[in-house]
Short mmCIF file of C-alpha atoms and ligand atoms in Angstrom, two decimals:
data_model
loop_
_atom_site.label_atom_id
_atom_site.label_comp_id
_atom_site.label_asym_id
_atom_site.label_seq_id
_atom_site.Cartn_x
_atom_site.Cartn_y
_atom_site.Cartn_z
CA MET O 1 15.19 100.81 -54.87
CA SER O 2 11.53 99.84 -55.38
CA LYS O 3 10.60 97.35 -58.07
CA ILE O 4 9.97 98.73 -61.57
CA SER O 5 6.50 98.07 -62.91
CA ALA O 6 5.19 98.88 -66.40
CA ALA O 7 2.53 101.56 -66.55
CA ILE O 8 0.44 102.92 -69.38
CA THR O 9 1.23 106.64 -69.41
CA ALA O 10 -0.68 107.81 -72.51
CA VAL O 11 -3.18 106.55 -75.07
CA GLY O 12 -4.22 107.60 -78.59
CA LYS O 13 -6.68 106.53 -81.25
CA TYR O 14 -7.77 106.82 -84.84
CA VAL O 15 -10.87 105.60 -86.64
CA PRO O 16 -11.65 106.34 -90.30
CA ASP O 17 -14.39 108.87 -91.08
CA PHE O 18 -16.53 106.58 -93.22
CA VAL O 19 -19.41 105.06 -91.21
CA LEU O 20 -20.98 101.80 -92.39
CA THR O 21 -24.36 101.52 -90.65
CA ASN O 22 -26.59 98.49 -90.17
CA LYS O 23 -29.10 100.19 -92.46
CA GLU O 24 -26.47 100.39 -95.19
CA LEU O 25 -25.62 96.68 -94.70
CA GLU O 26 -29.30 95.84 -95.21
CA LYS O 27 -28.82 96.98 -98.82
CA MET O 28 -25.72 94.83 -99.29
CA VAL O 29 -26.69 91.46 -97.74
CA ASP O 30 -29.78 89.68 -96.41
CA THR O 31 -29.74 91.10 -92.90
CA ASN O 32 -31.47 93.72 -90.78
CA ASP O 33 -30.70 96.24 -88.07
CA GLU O 34 -32.77 94.36 -85.48
CA TRP O 35 -30.89 91.07 -86.01
CA ILE O 36 -27.46 92.70 -85.91
CA THR O 37 -28.25 94.82 -82.85
CA SER O 38 -29.84 92.05 -80.80
CA ARG O 39 -27.24 89.38 -81.72
CA THR O 40 -24.09 91.50 -81.50
CA GLY O 41 -24.78 94.97 -80.04
CA ILE O 42 -23.28 96.61 -83.15
CA LYS O 43 -24.96 99.62 -84.79
CA GLU O 44 -22.21 100.87 -87.07
CA ARG O 45 -18.53 100.43 -87.87
CA ARG O 46 -15.80 102.53 -89.51
CA ILE O 47 -14.23 101.64 -92.85
CA LEU O 48 -10.95 102.89 -94.30
CA LYS O 49 -12.10 103.58 -97.84
CA GLU O 50 -9.19 105.37 -99.46
CA GLU O 51 -7.37 103.15 -101.91
CA GLY O 52 -3.74 102.38 -101.22
CA LYS O 53 -4.01 103.05 -97.49
CA GLY O 54 -3.31 100.08 -95.23
CA THR O 55 -3.22 99.37 -91.52
CA SER O 56 -0.10 101.55 -91.09
CA PHE O 57 -2.11 104.64 -92.04
CA MET O 58 -4.36 104.20 -89.01
CA ALA O 59 -1.53 103.05 -86.72
CA ILE O 60 0.47 106.18 -87.55
CA LYS O 61 -2.53 108.43 -86.85
CA ALA O 62 -3.15 106.75 -83.48
CA ALA O 63 0.54 107.03 -82.57
CA GLU O 64 0.62 110.70 -83.56
CA ASP O 65 -2.46 111.37 -81.43
CA LEU O 66 -0.70 109.78 -78.44
CA ILE O 67 2.61 111.58 -79.02
CA LYS O 68 0.85 114.94 -79.24
CA LYS O 69 -1.14 114.31 -76.05
CA ARG O 70 1.86 113.04 -74.05
CA GLY O 71 4.14 115.72 -75.45
CA ILE O 72 7.12 113.42 -75.98
CA ASP O 73 9.81 113.51 -78.64
CA PRO O 74 9.34 110.39 -80.82
CA LYS O 75 13.11 109.93 -80.72
CA GLU O 76 12.71 108.86 -77.05
CA ILE O 77 10.71 105.77 -78.07
CA ASP O 78 12.75 102.56 -77.81
CA LEU O 79 10.39 100.07 -79.41
CA VAL O 80 7.23 100.12 -81.53
CA ILE O 81 5.07 96.99 -81.50
CA VAL O 82 2.09 96.78 -83.85
CA GLY O 83 -0.46 94.13 -82.95
CA THR O 84 -2.30 93.32 -86.16
CA ALA O 85 -3.89 90.56 -88.20
CA THR O 86 -3.83 92.76 -91.30
CA PRO O 87 -0.25 94.00 -91.83
CA ASP O 88 0.38 96.32 -94.79
CA LEU O 89 2.57 93.68 -96.45
CA GLN O 90 3.15 89.96 -95.97
CA VAL O 91 6.81 90.17 -95.08
CA ALA O 92 7.96 93.71 -94.15
CA ALA O 93 6.98 94.53 -90.56
CA THR O 94 4.31 97.23 -90.42
CA ALA O 95 5.78 98.43 -87.11
CA ALA O 96 9.15 99.24 -88.71
CA TYR O 97 7.40 101.51 -91.21
CA VAL O 98 5.21 103.10 -88.52
CA ALA O 99 8.28 103.82 -86.36
CA SER O 100 10.04 105.58 -89.23
CA GLU O 101 6.97 107.56 -90.28
CA ILE O 102 6.32 108.93 -86.77
CA GLY O 103 9.98 109.91 -86.36
CA ALA O 104 10.85 107.20 -83.83
CA THR O 105 14.26 106.94 -85.42
CA ASN O 106 15.93 105.42 -82.34
CA ALA O 107 13.38 102.63 -82.06
CA PHE O 108 13.16 99.15 -83.51
CA GLY O 109 9.79 97.75 -84.49
CA TYR O 110 8.04 94.47 -85.09
CA ASP O 111 4.52 93.09 -85.48
CA LEU O 112 2.73 90.74 -83.12
CA GLU O 113 -0.07 88.56 -84.51
CA ALA O 114 -2.49 86.78 -82.23
CA ALA O 115 -5.76 87.79 -83.95
CA CYS O 116 -8.09 89.55 -81.50
CA SER O 117 -5.67 88.91 -78.61
CA SER O 118 -2.76 90.73 -80.30
CA PHE O 119 -3.01 93.84 -78.12
CA LEU O 120 -3.50 91.82 -74.93
CA TYR O 121 -0.44 89.67 -75.63
CA GLY O 122 1.43 92.84 -76.64
CA MET O 123 0.68 94.30 -73.20
CA SER O 124 2.49 91.32 -71.72
CA THR O 125 5.47 91.77 -74.07
CA ALA O 126 5.74 95.54 -73.55
CA SER O 127 5.42 95.20 -69.77
CA SER O 128 8.09 92.50 -69.58
CA TYR O 129 10.59 94.66 -71.49
CA ILE O 130 9.89 97.62 -69.19
CA GLU O 131 10.12 95.51 -66.02
CA SER O 132 13.46 94.13 -67.22
CA GLY O 133 14.83 97.67 -67.20
CA ARG O 134 16.08 97.28 -70.77
CA TYR O 135 13.75 99.86 -72.38
CA LYS O 136 12.05 102.99 -71.07
CA LYS O 137 9.40 103.85 -73.65
CA ILE O 138 7.47 101.26 -75.61
CA LEU O 139 4.70 102.21 -78.00
CA LEU O 140 2.16 99.41 -78.36
CA ILE O 141 -0.35 99.87 -81.17
CA GLY O 142 -3.35 97.68 -82.00
CA ALA O 143 -4.49 98.32 -85.57
CA ASP O 144 -6.53 96.42 -88.11
CA LYS O 145 -8.03 97.12 -91.49
CA MET O 146 -10.53 94.28 -91.28
CA SER O 147 -12.35 95.56 -94.37
CA SER O 148 -9.36 94.34 -96.42
CA ILE O 149 -10.08 90.68 -95.54
CA ILE O 150 -13.87 90.66 -95.28
CA ASP O 151 -16.24 89.34 -97.92
CA TYR O 152 -19.03 91.93 -98.12
CA THR O 153 -21.38 89.33 -99.59
CA ASP O 154 -21.04 87.09 -96.49
CA ARG O 155 -23.60 88.24 -93.93
CA THR O 156 -22.12 86.09 -91.18
CA THR O 157 -18.87 88.11 -91.07
CA CYS O 158 -19.38 91.47 -92.79
CA ILE O 159 -21.76 92.74 -90.12
CA ILE O 160 -19.23 92.19 -87.33
CA PHE O 161 -15.93 93.78 -88.28
CA GLY O 162 -14.66 97.35 -88.61
CA ASP O 163 -11.40 99.26 -89.05
CA GLY O 164 -9.50 101.27 -86.46
CA ALA O 165 -6.35 101.75 -84.41
CA GLY O 166 -5.41 102.54 -80.82
CA ALA O 167 -2.08 103.10 -79.10
CA ALA O 168 -0.69 102.95 -75.57
CA LEU O 169 2.69 104.06 -74.22
CA PHE O 170 4.37 101.84 -71.60
CA GLU O 171 6.88 103.42 -69.21
CA PRO O 172 8.54 102.43 -65.90
CA ASN O 173 6.64 103.18 -62.69
CA GLN O 174 7.99 102.97 -59.17
CA GLU O 175 4.72 103.49 -57.28
CA GLY O 176 3.51 99.95 -57.88
CA LEU O 177 1.07 101.06 -60.58
CA GLY O 178 0.66 99.56 -64.05
CA PHE O 179 0.90 95.87 -64.97
CA GLN O 180 0.13 93.50 -62.06
CA ASP O 181 -0.64 90.02 -63.41
CA GLU O 182 -1.56 88.04 -66.51
CA TYR O 183 -3.21 84.77 -67.41
CA LEU O 184 -2.68 84.05 -71.11
CA ARG O 185 -3.81 80.95 -72.98
CA SER O 186 -4.03 79.46 -76.49
CA ASP O 187 -5.41 76.34 -78.14
CA GLY O 188 -4.58 75.42 -81.72
CA ILE O 189 -7.87 73.63 -82.21
CA GLY O 190 -9.30 77.09 -82.85
CA ARG O 191 -7.69 77.49 -86.27
CA ASN O 192 -10.45 75.36 -87.73
CA PHE O 193 -13.16 77.80 -86.70
CA LEU O 194 -11.78 81.27 -87.37
CA LYS O 195 -9.25 81.70 -90.15
CA ILE O 196 -8.20 82.83 -93.60
CA ASP O 197 -7.46 79.65 -95.52
CA ALA O 198 -5.21 80.92 -98.28
CA GLY O 199 -2.35 83.34 -98.83
CA GLY O 200 -0.14 81.81 -96.13
CA SER O 201 2.63 79.22 -96.48
CA GLN O 202 0.23 76.30 -96.25
CA LEU O 203 -1.95 77.36 -99.16
CA PRO O 204 -0.32 80.12 -101.22
CA ALA O 205 -2.43 82.38 -103.41
CA SER O 206 -3.56 80.93 -106.73
CA GLU O 207 -6.32 81.47 -109.24
CA GLU O 208 -8.16 78.66 -107.49
CA THR O 209 -7.95 80.23 -104.02
CA ILE O 210 -9.22 83.54 -105.36
CA LYS O 211 -12.08 81.85 -107.19
CA ASN O 212 -13.00 79.99 -103.97
CA LYS O 213 -12.91 83.19 -101.90
CA GLN O 214 -10.29 81.67 -99.61
CA HIS O 215 -8.58 84.99 -98.90
CA TYR O 216 -11.48 86.21 -96.79
CA VAL O 217 -12.17 85.58 -93.11
CA PHE O 218 -14.08 82.39 -92.44
CA GLN O 219 -15.78 82.07 -89.07
CA ASP O 220 -17.88 79.31 -87.58
CA GLY O 221 -19.61 81.90 -85.40
CA LYS O 222 -21.53 79.54 -83.14
CA THR O 223 -18.46 77.52 -82.17
CA VAL O 224 -16.30 80.60 -81.67
CA PHE O 225 -19.06 82.14 -79.60
CA LYS O 226 -19.22 79.10 -77.31
CA PHE O 227 -15.44 79.05 -76.74
CA ALA O 228 -15.31 82.83 -76.30
CA VAL O 229 -18.09 83.01 -73.73
CA SER O 230 -16.69 80.34 -71.46
CA ASN O 231 -12.98 81.13 -71.85
CA MET O 232 -13.09 84.91 -71.56
CA ALA O 233 -15.23 84.70 -68.45
CA ASP O 234 -13.02 81.94 -67.05
CA VAL O 235 -9.73 83.84 -67.30
CA ALA O 236 -11.28 87.05 -65.98
CA ALA O 237 -12.63 85.19 -62.93
CA LYS O 238 -9.27 83.41 -62.45
CA ILE O 239 -7.23 86.60 -62.47
CA MET O 240 -9.58 88.18 -59.94
CA LYS O 241 -9.29 85.20 -57.61
CA ARG O 242 -5.51 84.97 -57.93
CA ASN O 243 -5.16 88.65 -56.99
CA ASN O 244 -7.80 88.58 -54.24
CA LEU O 245 -9.89 91.06 -56.20
CA GLU O 246 -13.51 91.17 -55.19
CA GLU O 247 -16.18 92.68 -57.38
CA LYS O 248 -15.99 95.95 -55.45
CA ASP O 249 -12.23 96.18 -56.10
CA VAL O 250 -12.59 96.11 -59.89
CA ASN O 251 -13.10 99.63 -61.25
CA TRP O 252 -13.23 98.66 -64.90
CA LEU O 253 -13.60 95.59 -67.07
CA VAL O 254 -11.89 96.23 -70.43
CA PRO O 255 -13.25 93.45 -72.65
CA HIS O 256 -12.51 92.67 -76.30
CA GLN O 257 -15.43 93.96 -78.35
CA ALA O 258 -16.55 90.96 -80.42
CA ASN O 259 -20.12 90.57 -79.30
CA LYS O 260 -22.11 92.37 -76.58
CA ARG O 261 -23.44 89.01 -75.38
CA ILE O 262 -19.88 87.71 -74.77
CA ILE O 263 -19.05 90.91 -72.88
CA ASP O 264 -22.19 90.59 -70.72
CA ALA O 265 -21.40 86.95 -69.93
CA THR O 266 -17.88 87.91 -68.80
CA ALA O 267 -19.19 90.76 -66.63
CA ASN O 268 -21.82 88.45 -65.09
CA ARG O 269 -19.26 85.81 -64.23
CA MET O 270 -17.12 88.48 -62.53
CA ASN O 271 -20.23 89.86 -60.86
CA VAL O 272 -19.20 93.31 -62.13
CA ASP O 273 -21.92 95.89 -62.65
CA SER O 274 -22.51 97.03 -66.25
CA SER O 275 -21.57 100.60 -65.25
CA LYS O 276 -18.00 99.35 -64.81
CA VAL O 277 -17.80 97.69 -68.23
CA MET O 278 -16.11 99.63 -71.02
CA ILE O 279 -18.06 99.32 -74.22
CA ASN O 280 -17.96 100.93 -77.66
CA ILE O 281 -18.92 97.98 -79.87
CA GLU O 282 -22.07 99.81 -80.96
CA LYS O 283 -20.04 102.39 -82.90
CA TYR O 284 -16.95 100.49 -84.08
CA GLY O 285 -17.91 96.78 -84.26
CA ASN O 286 -15.07 94.31 -83.84
CA THR O 287 -11.81 96.04 -84.79
CA THR O 288 -9.75 92.95 -83.81
CA SER O 289 -6.38 94.21 -82.43
CA ALA O 290 -7.71 97.73 -81.90
CA THR O 291 -10.64 97.10 -79.54
CA LEU O 292 -8.76 97.34 -76.22
CA PRO O 293 -6.75 100.52 -76.92
CA LEU O 294 -9.80 102.17 -78.53
CA LEU O 295 -11.67 101.53 -75.28
CA LEU O 296 -8.84 103.07 -73.24
CA ALA O 297 -8.84 106.16 -75.46
CA ASP O 298 -12.63 106.52 -75.30
CA TYR O 299 -12.75 106.08 -71.49
CA GLU O 300 -9.48 107.86 -70.66
CA LYS O 301 -11.16 110.87 -69.05
CA LYS O 302 -13.11 108.65 -66.63
CA LEU O 303 -10.05 106.72 -65.46
CA LYS O 304 -8.38 107.64 -62.18
CA LYS O 305 -4.89 106.95 -60.89
CA GLY O 306 -4.97 103.69 -58.93
CA ASP O 307 -8.07 102.28 -60.65
CA ASN O 308 -8.03 98.49 -61.01
CA LEU O 309 -8.57 97.42 -64.63
CA VAL O 310 -9.17 93.84 -65.77
CA PHE O 311 -8.56 93.31 -69.50
CA ALA O 312 -9.98 90.21 -71.20
CA ALA O 313 -9.82 89.10 -74.81
CA PHE O 314 -10.56 86.11 -77.01
CA GLY O 315 -9.60 85.60 -80.64
CA GLY O 316 -8.58 83.40 -83.54
CA GLY O 317 -6.04 80.68 -82.92
CA PHE O 318 -7.64 80.30 -80.41
CA THR O 319 -5.87 82.88 -78.28
CA TRP O 320 -7.23 84.42 -75.10
CA GLY O 321 -6.40 85.74 -71.69
CA ALA O 322 -6.79 88.36 -69.00
CA ILE O 323 -4.51 91.04 -67.59
CA TYR O 324 -4.80 92.95 -64.32
CA LEU O 325 -3.40 96.50 -64.46
CA LYS O 326 -3.53 99.52 -62.15
CA TRP O 327 -4.15 102.78 -64.01
CA ALA O 328 -1.31 105.25 -63.48
CA TYR O 329 -2.59 108.77 -64.21
CA ASN O 330 -5.45 111.23 -64.06
CA SER O 331 -6.11 113.03 -67.32
O1 LIG W 401 -13.30 88.48 -82.19
C1 LIG W 401 -12.92 87.17 -82.41
C2 LIG W 401 -13.86 86.21 -81.86
N1 LIG W 401 -15.13 86.25 -82.54
C3 LIG W 401 -16.22 86.17 -81.84
O2 LIG W 401 -16.17 86.16 -80.64
C4 LIG W 401 -17.52 86.05 -82.57
C5 LIG W 401 -18.35 84.96 -81.93
N2 LIG W 401 -19.60 84.67 -82.61
C6 LIG W 401 -20.64 85.53 -82.62
O3 LIG W 401 -20.53 86.65 -82.16
C7 LIG W 401 -21.96 85.04 -83.14
O4 LIG W 401 -21.90 83.66 -83.32
C8 LIG W 401 -22.41 85.72 -84.47
C9 LIG W 401 -22.77 87.16 -84.21
C10 LIG W 401 -21.31 85.61 -85.51
C11 LIG W 401 -23.66 85.01 -84.99
O5 LIG W 401 -24.68 85.02 -83.98
P1 LIG W 401 -25.45 83.68 -83.57
O6 LIG W 401 -26.45 84.07 -82.57
O7 LIG W 401 -24.41 82.69 -83.16
O8 LIG W 401 -26.15 83.30 -84.90
P2 LIG W 401 -26.06 81.93 -85.70
O9 LIG W 401 -24.77 81.84 -86.43
O10 LIG W 401 -26.44 80.79 -84.81
O11 LIG W 401 -27.22 82.13 -86.75
C12 LIG W 401 -28.60 82.19 -86.35
C13 LIG W 401 -29.45 82.43 -87.58
C14 LIG W 401 -29.11 81.50 -88.74
O12 LIG W 401 -30.32 81.19 -89.40
P3 LIG W 401 -31.06 79.80 -89.16
O13 LIG W 401 -30.08 78.75 -89.51
O14 LIG W 401 -31.43 79.80 -87.69
O15 LIG W 401 -32.24 79.89 -90.07
C15 LIG W 401 -28.24 82.33 -89.62
O16 LIG W 401 -28.29 81.93 -90.97
O17 LIG W 401 -29.23 83.75 -88.07
C16 LIG W 401 -28.83 83.70 -89.44
N3 LIG W 401 -27.89 84.78 -89.69
C17 LIG W 401 -28.29 86.04 -89.96
N4 LIG W 401 -29.51 86.60 -90.09
C18 LIG W 401 -29.56 87.92 -90.37
C19 LIG W 401 -26.54 84.73 -89.67
N5 LIG W 401 -26.05 85.95 -89.95
C20 LIG W 401 -27.10 86.78 -90.13
C21 LIG W 401 -27.23 88.14 -90.43
N6 LIG W 401 -28.47 88.67 -90.53
N7 LIG W 401 -26.15 88.94 -90.57
#
């Protein structure tokens, strides 16, 4: 019997209707469309406005989109993983709720938190379970309601992030398609440069932490940028070399959407033409765990069975890495 590999067999997405444009941000903080566009590539982002709705709302919508497209019974799903930095609640796993709400009553569910690398790391987890033969259908969702942790008076962060969710189904493949290789890294030094200080076990919520705005994302953008540029490009180049992939062999680069300049630097290092680089940062901004699956959903129709995809991400922690995957279907 041929070896089982883990293939993505369907994707789905959801973004909220409300569009926050650069023009609108100009009225909120001291910034301008030209600065945001030239420094980041972002034109607008989506915001989940309705009160009482958390990350699960978007994750459920993305999962339902996938289930409808793939035409499966949710009861067939064995495991639901939600990659997120913004779970609905501090303790109860968002994935357990999502699984129940979509009718995946035979599944178990848990969250995976690695900031902007959550979906990338989740691809590794989902693929390993499938390759082991233990599970047959794993739903991996990347979802973040970044607007719930952003200070909309801080121009250094509020222009970057947006809300959204994307989902991918992992199933066994015996044609050698799907997951091929990974190179995943982390470095704890990064927690000083991209973080939320309070609300965790180290510094629980208090009147003081609220007064000091310590429940919002803090980012030392310049430092994170420097690490992101060199590390994302580095792992992408490494995974190509290790798999004897030349530039002509790569059909698509699927890069985390944090900053267009970081994406360009990664593509340059790989020597991959911009026509092969998936990009949607201009319309969604940085949706943290959702960027990679949102790209897959947006580009799904262009993808062909057998295409070589190189995923690359960099995020808080620091966490980063690259994954090489062969696309498994024509849509
Ligand atoms: O997804 C997780 C990983 N995150 C990332 O990869 C993000 C990495 N970092 C970045 O993308 C960039 O560092 C930013 C987009 C956050 C900032 O761009 P930058 O080119 O690094 O700008 P900077 O922080 O060096 O700031 C340059 C200038 C500063 O003014 P001075 O000191 O030169 O007078 C800032 O105060 O731009 C100013 N500035 C702004 N001006 C207009 C900072 N934010 C804004 C703003 N509008 N929104």
